[in-house]
Amino acid sequence: MAHRAGFVSIIGKPNAGKSTLMNALVGEKMSIITPKAQTTRHRILGIVNEEDYQIVFSDTPGVIKPHYALHESMMHQVDGSIVDADLILLVTDIYEEYDEEDVLKKLAGTEAPVAVLINKVDQSDEDTVKAKVEFWKEKLNPKVIFAISALKDYNVLAVMNFVIEHLPEHPPYYEKDALTDRNDRFFASEMIRAQIFKQYKKEIPYSSEVIVTAFVEGEKLHRISAEIIVERDSQKNILIGKDGGMLKIVGTYARRDMEEFFQKKVFLEMFVKVIPDWRSKKNYLKKFGYE
């Protein structure tokens, strides 16, 4: 049988459950998940390999109206994933108030088949789900509509089977043992960033960036140094907390996540640095890996 391979882009608004879905489809914790919107800032590939196929899933930032150069970069990544896609999974929250115009505009030019995934149906009722299905039939007339719960793993297998059926014939794009296009440094920084989203309120998570400055792999121990970038001294003080208490909490939980992920002991040190208005400065965005 001929080998099949393709790029499958997961798109939608913030907090629709795209990262939860990606992790469920890939079977690995690739994308950070927090209850806050706009957690995903980069396009992250998760690769599923079998003997006769390879699926390259893209988790993308939630579609928003850009307010900073950082947001513009995030939206360019969404646009790029739509251009590359052999198949698009549009994830929409069951509670979304029928306001998906930003997303629909981005899909306007694509020729790739689109599957609409109505997520979080475990928190809803049958009539609401039916109304949503009818809305999407009329609005987009996609290839297929699935009612799913990415968190509870409901109908995720049906989505996976649909993807496999619609992969084009193609040799693998990546080595067959590849799980992602991202390196260990990236995942270490994302684990710290996930804890910042979980431990702090208001603007701190959105004003922060994490840069891994050193990553020394050892047989039994990884030594990792990271800088947390914020925009103001007041944010730095909140992030560190009284006697460094808050930063210690972030470090403790991030280190536990890393040890589970890397299956090694981790020595983690973190420093906080202020770069005023970094989200609007293209030179810093480029330095931090946003193209």
Tab-separated table of C-alpha atoms in Angstrom:
chain	number	residue	atom	x	y	z
A	1	MET	CA	0.000	0.000	0.000
A	2	ALA	CA	1.296	3.503	-0.828
A	3	HIS	CA	2.571	5.630	2.054
A	4	ARG	CA	0.439	8.610	3.043
A	5	ALA	CA	1.531	11.798	4.797
A	6	GLY	CA	0.084	15.236	5.365
A	7	PHE	CA	-0.048	18.429	7.385
A	8	VAL	CA	-3.142	18.814	9.568
A	9	SER	CA	-3.658	22.291	11.059
A	10	ILE	CA	-5.681	22.765	14.241
A	11	ILE	CA	-7.089	26.288	14.309
A	12	GLY	CA	-9.709	28.259	16.233
A	13	LYS	CA	-10.197	31.028	18.754
A	14	PRO	CA	-8.334	31.194	22.100
A	15	ASN	CA	-9.384	28.657	24.720
A	16	ALA	CA	-11.400	26.497	22.298
A	17	GLY	CA	-9.348	23.444	23.354
A	18	LYS	CA	-6.892	23.204	20.436
A	19	SER	CA	-3.897	22.251	22.582
A	20	THR	CA	-5.892	19.656	24.536
A	21	LEU	CA	-7.009	18.140	21.225
A	22	MET	CA	-3.480	18.135	19.797
A	23	ASN	CA	-2.132	16.337	22.879
A	24	ALA	CA	-4.966	13.793	22.698
A	25	LEU	CA	-4.378	13.111	18.989
A	26	VAL	CA	-0.597	12.854	19.314
A	27	GLY	CA	-0.685	10.944	22.602
A	28	GLU	CA	2.060	13.168	24.039
A	29	LYS	CA	2.044	16.398	26.045
A	30	MET	CA	3.314	18.691	23.278
A	31	SER	CA	1.386	21.890	23.988
A	32	ILE	CA	0.966	23.643	27.312
A	33	ILE	CA	-2.591	23.784	28.589
A	34	THR	CA	-3.920	26.322	31.094
A	35	PRO	CA	-7.403	27.723	31.741
A	36	LYS	CA	-6.261	31.133	30.468
A	37	ALA	CA	-6.716	32.220	26.846
A	38	GLN	CA	-3.803	32.824	24.458
A	39	THR	CA	-1.507	30.276	26.130
A	40	THR	CA	-0.113	29.006	22.803
A	41	ARG	CA	2.213	31.518	21.131
A	42	HIS	CA	4.080	29.327	18.666
A	43	ARG	CA	3.024	26.896	16.003
A	44	ILE	CA	3.996	23.508	17.436
A	45	LEU	CA	4.170	20.343	15.354
A	46	GLY	CA	3.180	16.975	16.800
A	47	ILE	CA	4.014	14.022	14.561
A	48	VAL	CA	2.206	10.675	14.537
A	49	ASN	CA	4.054	7.856	12.779
A	50	GLU	CA	2.780	4.480	11.644
A	51	GLU	CA	4.241	2.124	9.067
A	52	ASP	CA	1.986	3.315	6.232
A	53	TYR	CA	1.321	6.937	7.234
A	54	GLN	CA	2.688	10.053	8.939
A	55	ILE	CA	0.446	12.829	10.297
A	56	VAL	CA	2.009	16.207	11.040
A	57	PHE	CA	-0.394	18.041	13.355
A	58	SER	CA	0.055	21.806	13.901
A	59	ASP	CA	-1.191	23.386	17.111
A	60	THR	CA	-1.543	27.108	16.442
A	61	PRO	CA	-2.143	30.264	18.511
A	62	GLY	CA	-5.789	31.234	18.970
A	63	VAL	CA	-7.114	33.627	16.331
A	64	ILE	CA	-7.290	37.186	17.736
A	65	LYS	CA	-7.179	40.791	16.550
A	66	PRO	CA	-3.505	41.778	16.986
A	67	HIS	CA	-2.648	44.494	19.534
A	68	TYR	CA	1.141	44.001	19.590
A	69	ALA	CA	3.864	42.933	17.174
A	70	LEU	CA	3.848	39.682	19.197
A	71	HIS	CA	0.189	39.112	18.253
A	72	GLU	CA	0.989	39.847	14.589
A	73	SER	CA	3.696	37.185	14.664
A	74	MET	CA	1.247	34.727	16.255
A	75	MET	CA	-1.325	35.399	13.509
A	76	HIS	CA	1.332	34.958	10.785
A	77	GLN	CA	1.923	31.490	12.237
A	78	VAL	CA	-1.799	30.711	11.932
A	79	ASP	CA	-1.794	31.954	8.315
A	80	GLY	CA	1.261	29.831	7.517
A	81	SER	CA	-0.350	26.711	8.970
A	82	ILE	CA	-3.461	27.240	6.793
A	83	VAL	CA	-1.336	27.646	3.649
A	84	ASP	CA	0.586	24.430	4.437
A	85	ALA	CA	-2.459	22.366	5.387
A	86	ASP	CA	-3.654	19.249	3.606
A	87	LEU	CA	-6.519	19.180	6.099
A	88	ILE	CA	-7.850	21.734	8.604
A	89	LEU	CA	-9.477	20.958	11.947
A	90	LEU	CA	-11.476	24.005	13.082
A	91	VAL	CA	-12.039	23.708	16.832
A	92	THR	CA	-14.951	25.701	18.215
A	93	ASP	CA	-16.188	25.840	21.800
A	94	ILE	CA	-19.806	24.743	22.352
A	95	TYR	CA	-20.249	28.021	24.303
A	96	GLU	CA	-18.885	30.224	21.498
A	97	GLU	CA	-21.470	32.908	20.751
A	98	TYR	CA	-21.534	32.328	16.980
A	99	ASP	CA	-18.810	34.958	16.602
A	100	GLU	CA	-16.200	33.190	14.497
A	101	GLU	CA	-15.802	35.808	11.747
A	102	ASP	CA	-12.055	36.265	12.430
A	103	VAL	CA	-11.506	32.540	11.978
A	104	LEU	CA	-13.744	32.287	8.909
A	105	LYS	CA	-11.859	35.153	7.236
A	106	LYS	CA	-8.614	33.239	7.643
A	107	LEU	CA	-10.199	30.139	6.074
A	108	ALA	CA	-11.648	32.058	3.114
A	109	GLY	CA	-8.864	31.279	0.651
A	110	THR	CA	-8.076	27.682	1.598
A	111	GLU	CA	-8.731	24.724	-0.676
A	112	ALA	CA	-7.951	22.181	2.038
A	113	PRO	CA	-10.905	20.152	3.360
A	114	VAL	CA	-12.194	21.553	6.674
A	115	ALA	CA	-13.590	19.499	9.549
A	116	VAL	CA	-15.468	21.437	12.247
A	117	LEU	CA	-14.960	20.079	15.760
A	118	ILE	CA	-17.527	21.318	18.294
A	119	ASN	CA	-15.601	20.898	21.529
A	120	LYS	CA	-16.588	20.606	25.223
A	121	VAL	CA	-19.911	18.892	24.414
A	122	ASP	CA	-19.571	16.995	27.721
A	123	GLN	CA	-20.592	20.298	29.385
A	124	SER	CA	-23.671	20.765	27.184
A	125	ASP	CA	-26.969	19.174	26.168
A	126	GLU	CA	-28.242	17.498	23.009
A	127	ASP	CA	-30.376	20.422	21.760
A	128	THR	CA	-27.500	22.909	22.052
A	129	VAL	CA	-25.189	20.541	20.176
A	130	LYS	CA	-27.774	20.016	17.409
A	131	ALA	CA	-28.224	23.794	17.044
A	132	LYS	CA	-24.468	24.233	16.730
A	133	VAL	CA	-24.214	21.492	14.097
A	134	GLU	CA	-26.963	23.176	12.040
A	135	PHE	CA	-25.247	26.562	12.382
A	136	TRP	CA	-21.954	25.182	11.041
A	137	LYS	CA	-23.629	23.310	8.182
A	138	GLU	CA	-25.176	26.574	7.040
A	139	LYS	CA	-22.207	28.848	7.799
A	140	LEU	CA	-19.320	26.848	6.392
A	141	ASN	CA	-20.687	23.611	4.928
A	142	PRO	CA	-17.528	21.758	5.993
A	143	LYS	CA	-16.473	18.285	4.899
A	144	VAL	CA	-17.642	16.885	8.246
A	145	ILE	CA	-18.755	18.050	11.723
A	146	PHE	CA	-17.780	16.233	14.908
A	147	ALA	CA	-19.157	16.814	18.402
A	148	ILE	CA	-16.190	16.118	20.681
A	149	SER	CA	-14.725	16.476	24.146
A	150	ALA	CA	-10.947	16.680	23.770
A	151	LEU	CA	-10.548	16.644	27.561
A	152	LYS	CA	-12.691	13.518	28.073
A	153	ASP	CA	-11.382	11.855	24.890
A	154	TYR	CA	-14.920	11.681	23.465
A	155	ASN	CA	-14.989	11.180	19.667
A	156	VAL	CA	-11.226	11.898	19.373
A	157	LEU	CA	-10.702	8.485	17.768
A	158	ALA	CA	-13.367	9.318	15.143
A	159	VAL	CA	-11.469	12.525	14.318
A	160	MET	CA	-8.223	10.555	14.056
A	161	ASN	CA	-9.816	8.011	11.694
A	162	PHE	CA	-11.179	10.851	9.535
A	163	VAL	CA	-7.686	12.398	9.326
A	164	ILE	CA	-6.064	9.088	8.364
A	165	GLU	CA	-8.672	8.485	5.641
A	166	HIS	CA	-8.037	11.905	4.086
A	167	LEU	CA	-4.232	11.917	4.065
A	168	PRO	CA	-2.736	12.320	0.580
A	169	GLU	CA	-0.255	9.809	-0.798
A	170	HIS	CA	3.192	11.164	0.023
A	171	PRO	CA	6.512	9.983	1.470
A	172	PRO	CA	7.114	10.965	5.129
A	173	TYR	CA	8.093	14.600	5.674
A	174	TYR	CA	10.096	13.823	8.828
A	175	GLU	CA	12.171	10.930	10.128
A	176	LYS	CA	9.881	8.159	11.315
A	177	ASP	CA	11.060	8.446	14.937
A	178	ALA	CA	10.399	12.221	15.092
A	179	LEU	CA	7.716	13.403	17.516
A	180	THR	CA	7.996	17.155	16.951
A	181	ASP	CA	10.000	19.872	15.197
A	182	ARG	CA	10.828	21.515	18.543
A	183	ASN	CA	13.912	20.867	20.676
A	184	ASP	CA	14.212	20.181	24.421
A	185	ARG	CA	15.070	23.828	25.174
A	186	PHE	CA	11.722	24.886	23.706
A	187	PHE	CA	9.789	22.419	25.859
A	188	ALA	CA	11.715	23.466	28.989
A	189	SER	CA	10.794	27.122	28.364
A	190	GLU	CA	7.148	26.176	27.714
A	191	MET	CA	6.962	24.279	31.020
A	192	ILE	CA	8.154	27.358	32.909
A	193	ARG	CA	5.716	29.536	30.958
A	194	ALA	CA	2.868	27.128	31.773
A	195	GLN	CA	3.561	27.600	35.482
A	196	ILE	CA	3.603	31.387	35.088
A	197	PHE	CA	0.130	31.129	33.508
A	198	LYS	CA	-1.049	28.901	36.350
A	199	GLN	CA	0.436	30.795	39.312
A	200	TYR	CA	-0.158	34.455	38.394
A	201	LYS	CA	-3.188	36.569	37.546
A	202	LYS	CA	-3.871	39.534	35.274
A	203	GLU	CA	-1.126	40.805	32.982
A	204	ILE	CA	1.880	38.853	34.319
A	205	PRO	CA	1.474	35.745	32.079
A	206	TYR	CA	0.877	37.847	28.964
A	207	SER	CA	3.808	40.173	29.663
A	208	SER	CA	6.245	37.308	30.284
A	209	GLU	CA	8.550	35.406	27.963
A	210	VAL	CA	10.889	32.582	28.942
A	211	ILE	CA	14.296	32.098	27.349
A	212	VAL	CA	16.406	29.040	28.179
A	213	THR	CA	19.969	30.388	28.305
A	214	ALA	CA	21.725	27.104	29.110
A	215	PHE	CA	20.735	23.456	28.710
A	216	VAL	CA	23.432	20.983	29.724
A	217	GLU	CA	22.398	17.353	29.299
A	218	GLY	CA	23.894	14.843	31.708
A	219	GLU	CA	23.485	11.107	32.006
A	220	LYS	CA	21.498	11.441	35.223
A	221	LEU	CA	20.932	15.203	35.539
A	222	HIS	CA	20.004	18.053	33.169
A	223	ARG	CA	21.212	21.526	34.215
A	224	ILE	CA	18.894	24.223	32.900
A	225	SER	CA	19.158	28.013	33.242
A	226	ALA	CA	16.348	30.315	32.148
A	227	GLU	CA	15.543	34.001	32.011
A	228	ILE	CA	11.981	35.189	32.538
A	229	ILE	CA	11.473	38.443	30.645
A	230	VAL	CA	8.884	40.984	31.815
A	231	GLU	CA	8.085	44.541	30.743
A	232	ARG	CA	8.157	46.463	34.056
A	233	ASP	CA	9.944	46.456	37.429
A	234	SER	CA	6.584	46.091	39.195
A	235	GLN	CA	5.960	42.867	37.244
A	236	LYS	CA	9.426	41.615	38.195
A	237	ASN	CA	8.639	42.192	41.882
A	238	ILE	CA	5.304	40.324	41.617
A	239	LEU	CA	6.952	37.460	39.734
A	240	ILE	CA	9.699	37.030	42.328
A	241	GLY	CA	7.355	37.526	45.301
A	242	LYS	CA	8.251	38.146	48.936
A	243	ASP	CA	11.699	36.692	49.682
A	244	GLY	CA	11.595	34.956	46.278
A	245	GLY	CA	8.660	32.778	47.383
A	246	MET	CA	6.575	32.973	44.198
A	247	LEU	CA	9.507	32.274	41.889
A	248	LYS	CA	10.385	29.268	44.045
A	249	ILE	CA	6.861	27.865	43.527
A	250	VAL	CA	7.127	28.325	39.746
A	251	GLY	CA	10.551	26.649	39.759
A	252	THR	CA	9.391	23.704	41.877
A	253	TYR	CA	6.416	22.847	39.640
A	254	ALA	CA	8.288	23.519	36.390
A	255	ARG	CA	11.161	21.289	37.518
A	256	ARG	CA	8.711	18.455	38.353
A	257	ASP	CA	7.150	18.762	34.884
A	258	MET	CA	10.603	18.698	33.269
A	259	GLU	CA	11.694	15.630	35.232
A	260	GLU	CA	8.574	13.800	34.091
A	261	PHE	CA	9.042	14.973	30.486
A	262	PHE	CA	12.793	14.330	30.176
A	263	GLN	CA	12.824	11.301	32.502
A	264	LYS	CA	15.913	12.756	34.215
A	265	LYS	CA	16.656	14.719	37.360
A	266	VAL	CA	16.711	18.473	36.644
A	267	PHE	CA	18.644	21.293	38.285
A	268	LEU	CA	16.796	24.491	37.347
A	269	GLU	CA	17.861	28.080	37.973
A	270	MET	CA	15.803	31.084	36.900
A	271	PHE	CA	16.461	34.822	36.697
A	272	VAL	CA	13.996	37.653	36.032
A	273	LYS	CA	14.932	40.419	33.605
A	274	VAL	CA	13.055	43.590	32.572
A	275	ILE	CA	12.892	44.569	28.883
A	276	PRO	CA	10.399	47.437	28.540
A	277	ASP	CA	7.693	46.889	25.913
A	278	TRP	CA	9.345	43.753	24.470
A	279	ARG	CA	6.044	42.554	22.918
A	280	SER	CA	6.131	45.491	20.486
A	281	LYS	CA	9.827	45.354	19.568
A	282	LYS	CA	10.508	43.302	16.450
A	283	ASN	CA	14.232	42.875	17.181
A	284	TYR	CA	13.463	41.217	20.535
A	285	LEU	CA	10.639	39.127	19.048
A	286	LYS	CA	13.049	37.788	16.434
A	287	LYS	CA	15.634	37.051	19.140
A	288	PHE	CA	12.959	35.188	21.129
A	289	GLY	CA	12.060	32.968	18.174
A	290	TYR	CA	9.049	34.822	16.735
A	291	GLU	CA	9.419	35.349	13.009
